[in-house]
Coordinates of C-alpha atoms in Angstrom, one line a residue:
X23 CA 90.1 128.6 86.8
X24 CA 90.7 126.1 89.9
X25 CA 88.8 128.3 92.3
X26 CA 85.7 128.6 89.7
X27 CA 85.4 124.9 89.6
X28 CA 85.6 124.3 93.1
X29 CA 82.9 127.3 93.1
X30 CA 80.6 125.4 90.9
X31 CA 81.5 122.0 92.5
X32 CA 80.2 124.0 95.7
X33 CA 77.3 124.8 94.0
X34 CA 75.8 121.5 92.5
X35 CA 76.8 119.8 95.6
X36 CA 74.2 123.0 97.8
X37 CA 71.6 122.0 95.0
X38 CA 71.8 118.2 95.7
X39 CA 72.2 117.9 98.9
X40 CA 68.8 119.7 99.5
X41 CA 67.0 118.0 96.7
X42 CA 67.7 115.0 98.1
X43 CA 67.0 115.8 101.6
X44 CA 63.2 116.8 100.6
X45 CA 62.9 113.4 99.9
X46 CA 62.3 112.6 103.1
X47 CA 59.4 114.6 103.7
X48 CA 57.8 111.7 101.8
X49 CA 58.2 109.6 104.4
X50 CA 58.3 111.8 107.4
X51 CA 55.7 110.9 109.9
X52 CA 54.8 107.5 108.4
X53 CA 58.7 105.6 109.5
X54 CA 61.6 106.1 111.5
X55 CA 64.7 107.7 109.6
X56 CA 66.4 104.3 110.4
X57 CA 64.0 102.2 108.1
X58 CA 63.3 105.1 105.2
X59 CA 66.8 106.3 105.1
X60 CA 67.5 102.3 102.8
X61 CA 64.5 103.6 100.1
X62 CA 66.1 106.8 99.7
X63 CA 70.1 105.9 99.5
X64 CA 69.0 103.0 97.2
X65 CA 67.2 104.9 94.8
X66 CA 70.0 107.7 94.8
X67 CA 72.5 104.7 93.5
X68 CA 70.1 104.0 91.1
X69 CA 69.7 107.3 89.6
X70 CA 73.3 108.1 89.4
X71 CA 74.3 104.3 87.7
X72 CA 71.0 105.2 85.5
X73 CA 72.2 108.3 84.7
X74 CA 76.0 107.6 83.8
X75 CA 74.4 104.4 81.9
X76 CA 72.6 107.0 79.6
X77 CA 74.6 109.3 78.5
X78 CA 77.3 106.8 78.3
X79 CA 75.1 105.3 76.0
X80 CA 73.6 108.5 73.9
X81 CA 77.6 109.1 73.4
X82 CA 78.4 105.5 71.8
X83 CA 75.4 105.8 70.1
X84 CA 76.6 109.0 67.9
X85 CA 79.8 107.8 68.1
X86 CA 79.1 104.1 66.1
X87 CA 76.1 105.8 64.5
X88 CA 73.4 103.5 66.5
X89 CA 74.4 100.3 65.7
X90 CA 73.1 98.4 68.5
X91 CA 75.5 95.7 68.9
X92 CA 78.8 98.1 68.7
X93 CA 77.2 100.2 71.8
X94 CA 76.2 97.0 74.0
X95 CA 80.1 95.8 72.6
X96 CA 81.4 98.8 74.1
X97 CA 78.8 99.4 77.0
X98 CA 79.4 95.5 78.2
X99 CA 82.9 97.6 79.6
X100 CA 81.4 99.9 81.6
X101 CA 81.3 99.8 85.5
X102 CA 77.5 98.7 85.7
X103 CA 75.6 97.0 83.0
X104 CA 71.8 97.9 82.4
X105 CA 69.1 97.0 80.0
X106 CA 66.2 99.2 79.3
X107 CA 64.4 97.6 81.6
X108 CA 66.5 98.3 84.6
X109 CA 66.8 101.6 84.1
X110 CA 65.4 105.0 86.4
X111 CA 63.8 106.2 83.0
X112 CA 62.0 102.5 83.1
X113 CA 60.5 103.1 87.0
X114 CA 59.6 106.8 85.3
X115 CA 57.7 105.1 82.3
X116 CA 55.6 102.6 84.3
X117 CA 55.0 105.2 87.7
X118 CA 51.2 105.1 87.3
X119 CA 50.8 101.6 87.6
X120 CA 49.0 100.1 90.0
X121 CA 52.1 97.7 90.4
X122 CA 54.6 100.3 90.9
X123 CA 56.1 98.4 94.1
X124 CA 56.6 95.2 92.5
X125 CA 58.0 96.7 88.7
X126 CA 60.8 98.7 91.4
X127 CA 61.4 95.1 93.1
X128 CA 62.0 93.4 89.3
X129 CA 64.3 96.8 88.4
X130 CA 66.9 96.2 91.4
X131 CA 66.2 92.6 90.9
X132 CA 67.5 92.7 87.2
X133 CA 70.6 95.4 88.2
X134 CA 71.8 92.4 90.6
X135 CA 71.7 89.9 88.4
X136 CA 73.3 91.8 85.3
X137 CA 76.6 92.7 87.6
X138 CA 76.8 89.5 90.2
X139 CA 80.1 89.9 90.6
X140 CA 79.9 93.7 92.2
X141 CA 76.4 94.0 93.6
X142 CA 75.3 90.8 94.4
X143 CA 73.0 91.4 97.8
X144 CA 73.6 94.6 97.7
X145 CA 69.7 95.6 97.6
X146 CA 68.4 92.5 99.2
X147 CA 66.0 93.6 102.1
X148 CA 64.9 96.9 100.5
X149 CA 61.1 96.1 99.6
X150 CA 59.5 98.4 97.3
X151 CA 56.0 96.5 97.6
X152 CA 56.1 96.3 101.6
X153 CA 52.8 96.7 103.0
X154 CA 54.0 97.2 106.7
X155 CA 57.0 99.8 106.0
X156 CA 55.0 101.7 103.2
X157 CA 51.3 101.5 103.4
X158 CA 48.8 99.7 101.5
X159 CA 48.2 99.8 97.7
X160 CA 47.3 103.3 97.5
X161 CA 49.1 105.0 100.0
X162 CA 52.5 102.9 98.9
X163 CA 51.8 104.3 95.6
X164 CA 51.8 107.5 96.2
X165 CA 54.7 107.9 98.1
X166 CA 57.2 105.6 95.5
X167 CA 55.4 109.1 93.4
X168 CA 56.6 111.4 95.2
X169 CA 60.3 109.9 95.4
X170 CA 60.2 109.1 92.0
X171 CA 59.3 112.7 91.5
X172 CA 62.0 114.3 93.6
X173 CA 64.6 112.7 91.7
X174 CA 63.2 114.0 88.4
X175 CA 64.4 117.1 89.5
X176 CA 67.2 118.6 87.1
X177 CA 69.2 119.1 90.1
X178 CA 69.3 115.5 90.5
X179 CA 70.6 114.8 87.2
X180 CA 73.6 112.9 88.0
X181 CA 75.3 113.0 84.4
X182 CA 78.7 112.9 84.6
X183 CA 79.3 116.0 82.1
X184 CA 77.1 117.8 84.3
X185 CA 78.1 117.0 88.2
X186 CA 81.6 116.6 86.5
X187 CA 83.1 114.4 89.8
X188 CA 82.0 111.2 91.4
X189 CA 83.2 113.4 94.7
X190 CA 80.2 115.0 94.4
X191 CA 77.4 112.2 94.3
X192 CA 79.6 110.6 97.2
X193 CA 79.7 113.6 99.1
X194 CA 75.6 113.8 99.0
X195 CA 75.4 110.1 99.7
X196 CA 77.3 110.6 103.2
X197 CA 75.4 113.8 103.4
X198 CA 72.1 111.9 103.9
X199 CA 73.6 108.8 106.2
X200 CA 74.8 112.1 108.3
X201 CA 71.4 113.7 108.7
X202 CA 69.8 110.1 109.0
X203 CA 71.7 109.3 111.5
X204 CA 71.0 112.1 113.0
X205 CA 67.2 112.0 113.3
X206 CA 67.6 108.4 113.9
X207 CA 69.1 109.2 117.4
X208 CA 70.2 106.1 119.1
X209 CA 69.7 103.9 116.2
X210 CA 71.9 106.3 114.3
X211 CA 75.3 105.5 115.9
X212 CA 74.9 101.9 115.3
X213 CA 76.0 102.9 111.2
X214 CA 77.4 106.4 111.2
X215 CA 80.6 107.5 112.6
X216 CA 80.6 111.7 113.0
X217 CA 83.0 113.4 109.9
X218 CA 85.2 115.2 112.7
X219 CA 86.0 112.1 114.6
X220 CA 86.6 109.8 111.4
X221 CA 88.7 112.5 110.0
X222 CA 90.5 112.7 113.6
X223 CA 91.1 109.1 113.9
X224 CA 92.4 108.7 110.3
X225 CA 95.0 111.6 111.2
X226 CA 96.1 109.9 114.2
X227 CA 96.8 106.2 112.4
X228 CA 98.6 108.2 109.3
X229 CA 97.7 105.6 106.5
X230 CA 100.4 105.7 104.2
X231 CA 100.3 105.3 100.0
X232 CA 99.7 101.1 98.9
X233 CA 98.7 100.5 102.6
X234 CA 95.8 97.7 103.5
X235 CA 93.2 99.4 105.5
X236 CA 90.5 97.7 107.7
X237 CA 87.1 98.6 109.2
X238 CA 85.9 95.2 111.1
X239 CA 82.9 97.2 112.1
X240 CA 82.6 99.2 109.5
X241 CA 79.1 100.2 109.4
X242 CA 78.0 102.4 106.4
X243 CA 81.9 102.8 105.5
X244 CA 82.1 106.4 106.4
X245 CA 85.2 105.8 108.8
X246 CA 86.9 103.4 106.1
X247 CA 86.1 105.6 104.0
X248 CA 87.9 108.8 105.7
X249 CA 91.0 106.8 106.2
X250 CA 91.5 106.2 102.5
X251 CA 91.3 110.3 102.3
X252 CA 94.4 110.7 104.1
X253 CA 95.9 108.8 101.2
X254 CA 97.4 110.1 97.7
X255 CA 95.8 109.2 94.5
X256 CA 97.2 106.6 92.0
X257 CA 99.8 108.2 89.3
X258 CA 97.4 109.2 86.5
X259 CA 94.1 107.9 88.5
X260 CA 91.4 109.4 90.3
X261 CA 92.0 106.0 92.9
X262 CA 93.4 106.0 96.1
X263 CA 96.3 104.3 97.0
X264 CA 95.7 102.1 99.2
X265 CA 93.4 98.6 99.6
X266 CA 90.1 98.6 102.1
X267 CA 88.6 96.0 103.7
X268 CA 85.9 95.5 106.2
X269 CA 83.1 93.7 107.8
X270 CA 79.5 94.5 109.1
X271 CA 77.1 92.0 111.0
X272 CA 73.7 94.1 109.9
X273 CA 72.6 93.1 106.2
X274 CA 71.0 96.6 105.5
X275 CA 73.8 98.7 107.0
X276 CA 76.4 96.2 104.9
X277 CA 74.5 97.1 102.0
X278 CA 75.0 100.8 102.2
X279 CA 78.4 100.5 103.2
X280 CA 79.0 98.4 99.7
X281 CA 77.0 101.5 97.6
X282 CA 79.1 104.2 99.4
X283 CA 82.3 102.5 98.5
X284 CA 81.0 102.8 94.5
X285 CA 79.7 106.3 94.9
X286 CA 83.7 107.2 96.2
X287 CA 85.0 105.4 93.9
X288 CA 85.8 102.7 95.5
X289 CA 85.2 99.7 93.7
X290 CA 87.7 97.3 94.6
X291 CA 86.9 97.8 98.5
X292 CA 86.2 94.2 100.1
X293 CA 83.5 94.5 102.4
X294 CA 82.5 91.3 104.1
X295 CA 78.8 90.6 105.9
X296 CA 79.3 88.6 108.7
X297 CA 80.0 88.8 112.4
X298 CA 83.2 89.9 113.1
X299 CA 84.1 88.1 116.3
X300 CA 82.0 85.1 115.4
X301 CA 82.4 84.7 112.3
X302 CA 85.5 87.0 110.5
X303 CA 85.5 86.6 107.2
X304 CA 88.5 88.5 106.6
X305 CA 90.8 85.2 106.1
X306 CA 93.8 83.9 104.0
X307 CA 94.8 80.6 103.8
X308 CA 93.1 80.0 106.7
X309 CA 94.0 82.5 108.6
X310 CA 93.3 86.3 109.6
X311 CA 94.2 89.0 107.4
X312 CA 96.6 91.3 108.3
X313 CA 96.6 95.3 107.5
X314 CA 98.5 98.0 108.0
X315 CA 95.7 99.9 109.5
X316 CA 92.9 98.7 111.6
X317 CA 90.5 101.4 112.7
X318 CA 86.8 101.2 114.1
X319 CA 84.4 102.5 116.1
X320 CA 83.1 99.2 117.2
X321 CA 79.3 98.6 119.5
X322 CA 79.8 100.1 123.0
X323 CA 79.6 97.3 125.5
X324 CA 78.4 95.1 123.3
X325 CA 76.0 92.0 125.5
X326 CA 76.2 88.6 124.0
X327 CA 79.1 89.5 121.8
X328 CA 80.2 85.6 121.7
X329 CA 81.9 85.0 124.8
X330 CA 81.0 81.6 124.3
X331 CA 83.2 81.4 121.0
X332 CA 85.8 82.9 122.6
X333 CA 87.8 79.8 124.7
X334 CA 88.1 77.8 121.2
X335 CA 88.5 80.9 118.7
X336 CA 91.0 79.2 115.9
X337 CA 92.5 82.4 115.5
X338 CA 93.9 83.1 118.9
X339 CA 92.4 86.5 118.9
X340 CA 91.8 85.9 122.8
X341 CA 95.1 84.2 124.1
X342 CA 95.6 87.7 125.9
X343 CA 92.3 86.9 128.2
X344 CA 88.8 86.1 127.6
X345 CA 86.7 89.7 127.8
X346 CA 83.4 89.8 130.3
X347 CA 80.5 87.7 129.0
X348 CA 78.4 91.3 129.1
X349 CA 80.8 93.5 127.5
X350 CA 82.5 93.3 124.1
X351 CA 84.8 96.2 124.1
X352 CA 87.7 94.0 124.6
X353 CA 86.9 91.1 122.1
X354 CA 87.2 93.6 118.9
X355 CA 90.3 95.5 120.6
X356 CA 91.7 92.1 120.9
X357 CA 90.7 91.1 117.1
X358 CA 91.7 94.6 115.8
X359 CA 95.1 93.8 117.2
X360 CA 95.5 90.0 115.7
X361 CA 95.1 91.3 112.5
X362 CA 97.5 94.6 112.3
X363 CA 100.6 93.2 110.5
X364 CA 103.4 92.8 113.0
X365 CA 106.3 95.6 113.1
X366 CA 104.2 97.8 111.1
X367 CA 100.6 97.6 112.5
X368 CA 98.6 100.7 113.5
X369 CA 95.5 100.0 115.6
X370 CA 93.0 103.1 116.7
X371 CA 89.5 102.0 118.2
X372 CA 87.1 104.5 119.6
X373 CA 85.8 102.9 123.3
X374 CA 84.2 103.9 126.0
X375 CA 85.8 105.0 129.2
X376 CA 85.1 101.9 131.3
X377 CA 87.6 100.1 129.1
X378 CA 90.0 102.9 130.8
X379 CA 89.3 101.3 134.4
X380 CA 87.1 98.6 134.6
X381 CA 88.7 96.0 137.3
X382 CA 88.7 92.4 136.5
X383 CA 89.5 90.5 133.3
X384 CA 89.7 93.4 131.9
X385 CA 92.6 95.0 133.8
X386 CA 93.8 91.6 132.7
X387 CA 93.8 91.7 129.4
X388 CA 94.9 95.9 129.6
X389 CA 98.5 94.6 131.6
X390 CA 99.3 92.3 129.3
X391 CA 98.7 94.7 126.1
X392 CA 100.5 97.1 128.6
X393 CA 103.7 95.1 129.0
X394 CA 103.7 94.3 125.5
X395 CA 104.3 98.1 125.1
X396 CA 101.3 98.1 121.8
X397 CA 99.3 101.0 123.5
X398 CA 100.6 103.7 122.2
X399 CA 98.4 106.6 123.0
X400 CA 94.9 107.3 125.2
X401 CA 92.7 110.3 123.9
X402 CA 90.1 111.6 125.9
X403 CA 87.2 113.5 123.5
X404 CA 84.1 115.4 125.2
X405 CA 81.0 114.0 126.0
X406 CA 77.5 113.5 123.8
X407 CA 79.3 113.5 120.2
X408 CA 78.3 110.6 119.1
X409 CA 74.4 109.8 118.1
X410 CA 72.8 107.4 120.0
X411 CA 74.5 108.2 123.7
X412 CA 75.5 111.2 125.1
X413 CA 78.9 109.2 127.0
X414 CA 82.2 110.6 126.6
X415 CA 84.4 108.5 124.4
X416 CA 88.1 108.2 124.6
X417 CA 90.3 106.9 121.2
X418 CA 92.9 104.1 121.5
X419 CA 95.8 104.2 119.5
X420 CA 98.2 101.1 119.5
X421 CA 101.2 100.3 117.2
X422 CA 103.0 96.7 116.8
X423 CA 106.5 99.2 115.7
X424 CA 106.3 101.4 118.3
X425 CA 110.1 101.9 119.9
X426 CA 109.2 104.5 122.9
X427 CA 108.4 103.0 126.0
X428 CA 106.2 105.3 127.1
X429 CA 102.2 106.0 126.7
X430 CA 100.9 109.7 125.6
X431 CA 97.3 110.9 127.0
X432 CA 95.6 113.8 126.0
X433 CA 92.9 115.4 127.8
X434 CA 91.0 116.6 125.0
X435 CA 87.5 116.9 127.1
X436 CA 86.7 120.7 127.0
X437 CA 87.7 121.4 123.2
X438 CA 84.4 121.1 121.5
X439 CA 81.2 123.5 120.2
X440 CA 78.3 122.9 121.8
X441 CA 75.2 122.0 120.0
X442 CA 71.6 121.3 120.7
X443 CA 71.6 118.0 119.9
X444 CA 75.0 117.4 120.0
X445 CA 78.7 118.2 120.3
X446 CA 81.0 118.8 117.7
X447 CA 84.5 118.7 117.3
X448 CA 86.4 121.6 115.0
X449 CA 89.4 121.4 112.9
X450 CA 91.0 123.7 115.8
X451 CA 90.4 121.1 118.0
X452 CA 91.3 118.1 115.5
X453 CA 94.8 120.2 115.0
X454 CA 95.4 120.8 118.5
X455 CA 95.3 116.7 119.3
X456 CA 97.1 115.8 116.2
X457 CA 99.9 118.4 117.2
X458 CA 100.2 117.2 120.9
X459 CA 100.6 113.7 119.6
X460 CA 103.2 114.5 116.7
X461 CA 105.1 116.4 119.6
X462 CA 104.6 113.8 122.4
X463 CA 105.3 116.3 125.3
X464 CA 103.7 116.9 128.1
X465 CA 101.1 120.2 128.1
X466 CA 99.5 121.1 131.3
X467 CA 96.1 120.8 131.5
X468 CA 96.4 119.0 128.4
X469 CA 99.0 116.3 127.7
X470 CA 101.0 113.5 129.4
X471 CA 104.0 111.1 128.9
X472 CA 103.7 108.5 130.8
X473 CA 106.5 106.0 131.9
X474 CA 105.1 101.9 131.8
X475 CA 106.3 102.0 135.5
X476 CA 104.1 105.0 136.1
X477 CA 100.9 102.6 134.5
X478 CA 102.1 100.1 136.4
X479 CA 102.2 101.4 139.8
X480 CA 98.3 103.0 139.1
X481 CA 98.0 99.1 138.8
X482 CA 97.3 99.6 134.8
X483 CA 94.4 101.4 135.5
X484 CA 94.4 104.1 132.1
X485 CA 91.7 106.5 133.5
X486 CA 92.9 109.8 132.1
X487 CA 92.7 112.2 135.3
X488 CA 95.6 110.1 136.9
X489 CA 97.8 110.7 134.2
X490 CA 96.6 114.9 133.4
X491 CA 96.3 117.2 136.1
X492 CA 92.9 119.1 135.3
X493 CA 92.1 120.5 138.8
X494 CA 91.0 123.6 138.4
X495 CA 92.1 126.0 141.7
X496 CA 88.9 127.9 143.0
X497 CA 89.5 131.4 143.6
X498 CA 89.7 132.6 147.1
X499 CA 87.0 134.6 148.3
X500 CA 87.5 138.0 150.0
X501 CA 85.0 137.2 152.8
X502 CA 84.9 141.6 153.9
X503 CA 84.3 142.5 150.3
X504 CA 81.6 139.8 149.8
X505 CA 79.7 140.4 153.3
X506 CA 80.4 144.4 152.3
X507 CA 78.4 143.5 149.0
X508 CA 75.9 141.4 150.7
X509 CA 75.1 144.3 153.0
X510 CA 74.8 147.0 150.0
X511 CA 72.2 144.8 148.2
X512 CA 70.4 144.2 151.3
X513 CA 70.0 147.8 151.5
X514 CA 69.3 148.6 148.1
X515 CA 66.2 145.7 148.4
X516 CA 65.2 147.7 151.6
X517 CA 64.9 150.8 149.6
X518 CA 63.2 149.4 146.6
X519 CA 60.5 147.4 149.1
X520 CA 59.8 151.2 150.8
X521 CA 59.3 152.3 147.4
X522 CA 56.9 149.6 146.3
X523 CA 54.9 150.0 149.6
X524 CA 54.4 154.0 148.4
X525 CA 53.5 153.3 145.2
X526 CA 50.8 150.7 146.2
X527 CA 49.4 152.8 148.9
X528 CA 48.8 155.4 146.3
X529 CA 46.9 153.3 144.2
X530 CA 44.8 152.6 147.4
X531 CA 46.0 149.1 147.3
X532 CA 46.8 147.6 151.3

């Protein structure tokens, strides 16, 4: 019985995943995937809220035999609260109007302001009547026609006696951030972390049930979002347990993150717009939050990242050392650190391999994190993974508990699939890091444990190759056999020139 649902689950989520996808032909040639992708993903939410709203509706209705104010009694409970007017039927009724840009605008309008509390801002800088991103009158028409369209499709009916899971709808809303952020290239890492790396990352930090998780660059969510995974469900409840937190500086990509954590279910997630070192928003009583987890794949190099805030931050994020004016790496290491809770804190922050080496302040501020013994692990991944740049990477992992005195570094450069646009990382390869660093032993070729005095006498410097051996021996060359070779080829070419010559002179050709 388990296996046919999980069949049929297989099935819906095939036949929504390319419904949706065809979507985008709509706008295909007209935008970027980074500006169409916030039409599309907004309009999925809307379907699905419209759709539970309905049927949740149609079922009170039999139930208390239509009386209208039992159902709106009853319906006022429900996670999202819609009038008639704010509704996907409503966009469906009025989809030949001339006005169709501006009756959308008044629908998400209406959503907000009937659930403040949960969606407040969540759709502010999506404009269905934008001239510029859509197209005049016409054109803009059409294409809100065509979306509205796709989503008519009975695959796209997102009932909940008919898709069954909210796993589902999630799964095809991180389905389309994927591919966007594929096709969006470098634009596309700046909000999507890949599935294999989340789902490395969140093994590494091992959240554990009623831990506080935290993204402060959390982007669309999908990293957050992976780390609550690893966690049980609730007794009795389709909720994980665990509480998630995070912060985004880009309205439209705050946005997104809020909708994903409703499509997985999770509705209590605080997710903060703001700038994280700036501005974190993340505080108690006035000061930072702490969490159990911290984990992030935070702006490579970031310029202008607020050095200038940095000498007077209230929240000592930077007493370590003050990272280069040009390069932010450092600053949300250092503020990823602050706020993992102290003795039980794990911190794992995907950066790029200058943070390995680079020379002054930084090499400051890596010897005193050093001494501290918080680094826990270094993990080298393969190059061109990530959209957007085609850099290795290398994952941090640092723990305010950790006992050892020693550092683990794994080489994990050459396990990978190649692709054509980019890498990808396997579950043979996820298992064969997460193994070397439950064992912590040294592998060759693969795997180091490294003393602090050995990091200190390479002067702190944390470039992997010092640390694991990957020289490769050349194999010695039999010089006879190869000049024996040499001469055998040299006179079979002599023999198949002679040849040639014959044949040509035969065809009377000089």
């Amino acid at each position: 019985m388990e296996k046919e649902k999980v069949a049929v689950k297989k099935v819906y989520q095939t036949e929504i995943n390319n419904a949706i996808w065809s979507v985008c032909d709509v706008f295909r040639g007209s935008m970027d995937a980074s500006s169409y992708k916030n039409y599309i993903l907004v309009f999925l939410f809307l379907k699905y809220i419209s759709d539970v709203w309905k049927e949740t509706y149609e079922a009170y209705a039999k139930l208390y035999n239509n009386d209208v104010e039992r159902i709106m009694r009853k319906m006022g409970r429900e996670r999202f609260i819609l009038n008639s007017d704010c509704t996907f039927d409503h966009i469906v009724k009025n989809m030949n109007k001339s006005n169709l840009g501006d009756i959308i605008n008044k629908v998400f309008e209406k959503i907000e302001e009937q659930n403040k509390n949960k969606l407040e801002g969540v759709f502010r800088g999506v404009n269905f009547n934008d001239e510029n991103a859509l197209g005049e009158t016409k054109e803009r028409n059409y294409r809100l026609q065509e979306l509205i369209k796709v989503f008519q499709k009975p695959q796209l009916d997102f009932s909940p006696s008919r898709i069954g899971s909210e796993d589902i709808i999630g799964s095809a809303y991180m389905f389309l951030i994927e591919r966007f952020a594929s096709d969006a290239g470098k634009k596309g890492g700046e909000f999507y972390t890949p599935h294999e790396i989340s789902s490395l990352l969140a093994k590494l930090v091992k959240p554990k049930a009623g831990e506080r998780i935290c993204d402060p660059a959390c982007g669309s969510g999908s990293l957050l979002i992976s780390v609550a995974e690893e966690v049980p469900f609730k007794k009795e409840a389709h909720v994980r347990d665990c509480s998630l937190y995070g912060q985004e500086s880009n309205g439209g990509t705050w946005a997104l993150s809020r909708m994903n954590m409703f499509l997985h279910g999770m509705d209590s997630a605080d997710i903060e717009w703001g700038d994280t070192i700036r501005n974190p928003k993340l505080i108690e009583g006035g000061s930072l939050l702490k969490f159990d987890v911290v984990v992030a794949n935070p702006p490579f190099s970031l310029d202008k990242w607020g050095h200038e805030y940095a000498e007077n931050d209230p929240y000592g994020r930077f007493k370590r050392g003050i990272p280069p004016r040009s390069k932010g790496d450092f600053a949300f290491i250092l503020h990823m650190i602050e706020t993992a809770a102290e003795k039980t804190g794990r911190v794992g922050v995907i950066v790029p391999h200058g943070v390995l080496f680079r020379g002054g302040q930084e090499n400051v501020i890596r010897k005193k994190l050093i001494e501290e013994n918080l680094l826990d692990a270094v993990i080298g991944l393969p190059a061109n993974l990530f959209y957007g740049t085609g850099i290795p990477a290398a994952i941090l992992i640092f723990n305010k508990g950790k006992k050892n005195d020693d550092v683990l570094f794994i080489d994990a450069s050459k396990d990978y699939e190649a692709g054509k646009k980019q890498n990808k990382i396997r579950d043979e390869h996820i298992n064969k890091i997460i193994d070397a660093f439950k064992k912590r032993e040294d592998v060759p070729k693969y795997a180091h444990v490294a003393k602090l005095s050995e990091i200190s006498e390479n002067d702190f410097n944390l470039n992997i190759p010092r640390y694991v051996d990957t020289f490769e021996e050349e194999k010695i060359i039999d010089i006879a056999a190869t000049q024996k070779e040499i001469k055998r080829l040299e006179k079979e070419l002599q023999n198949v020139q002679f040849e040639m010559e014959d044949y040509l002179k035969e065809l009377g050709i000089n």
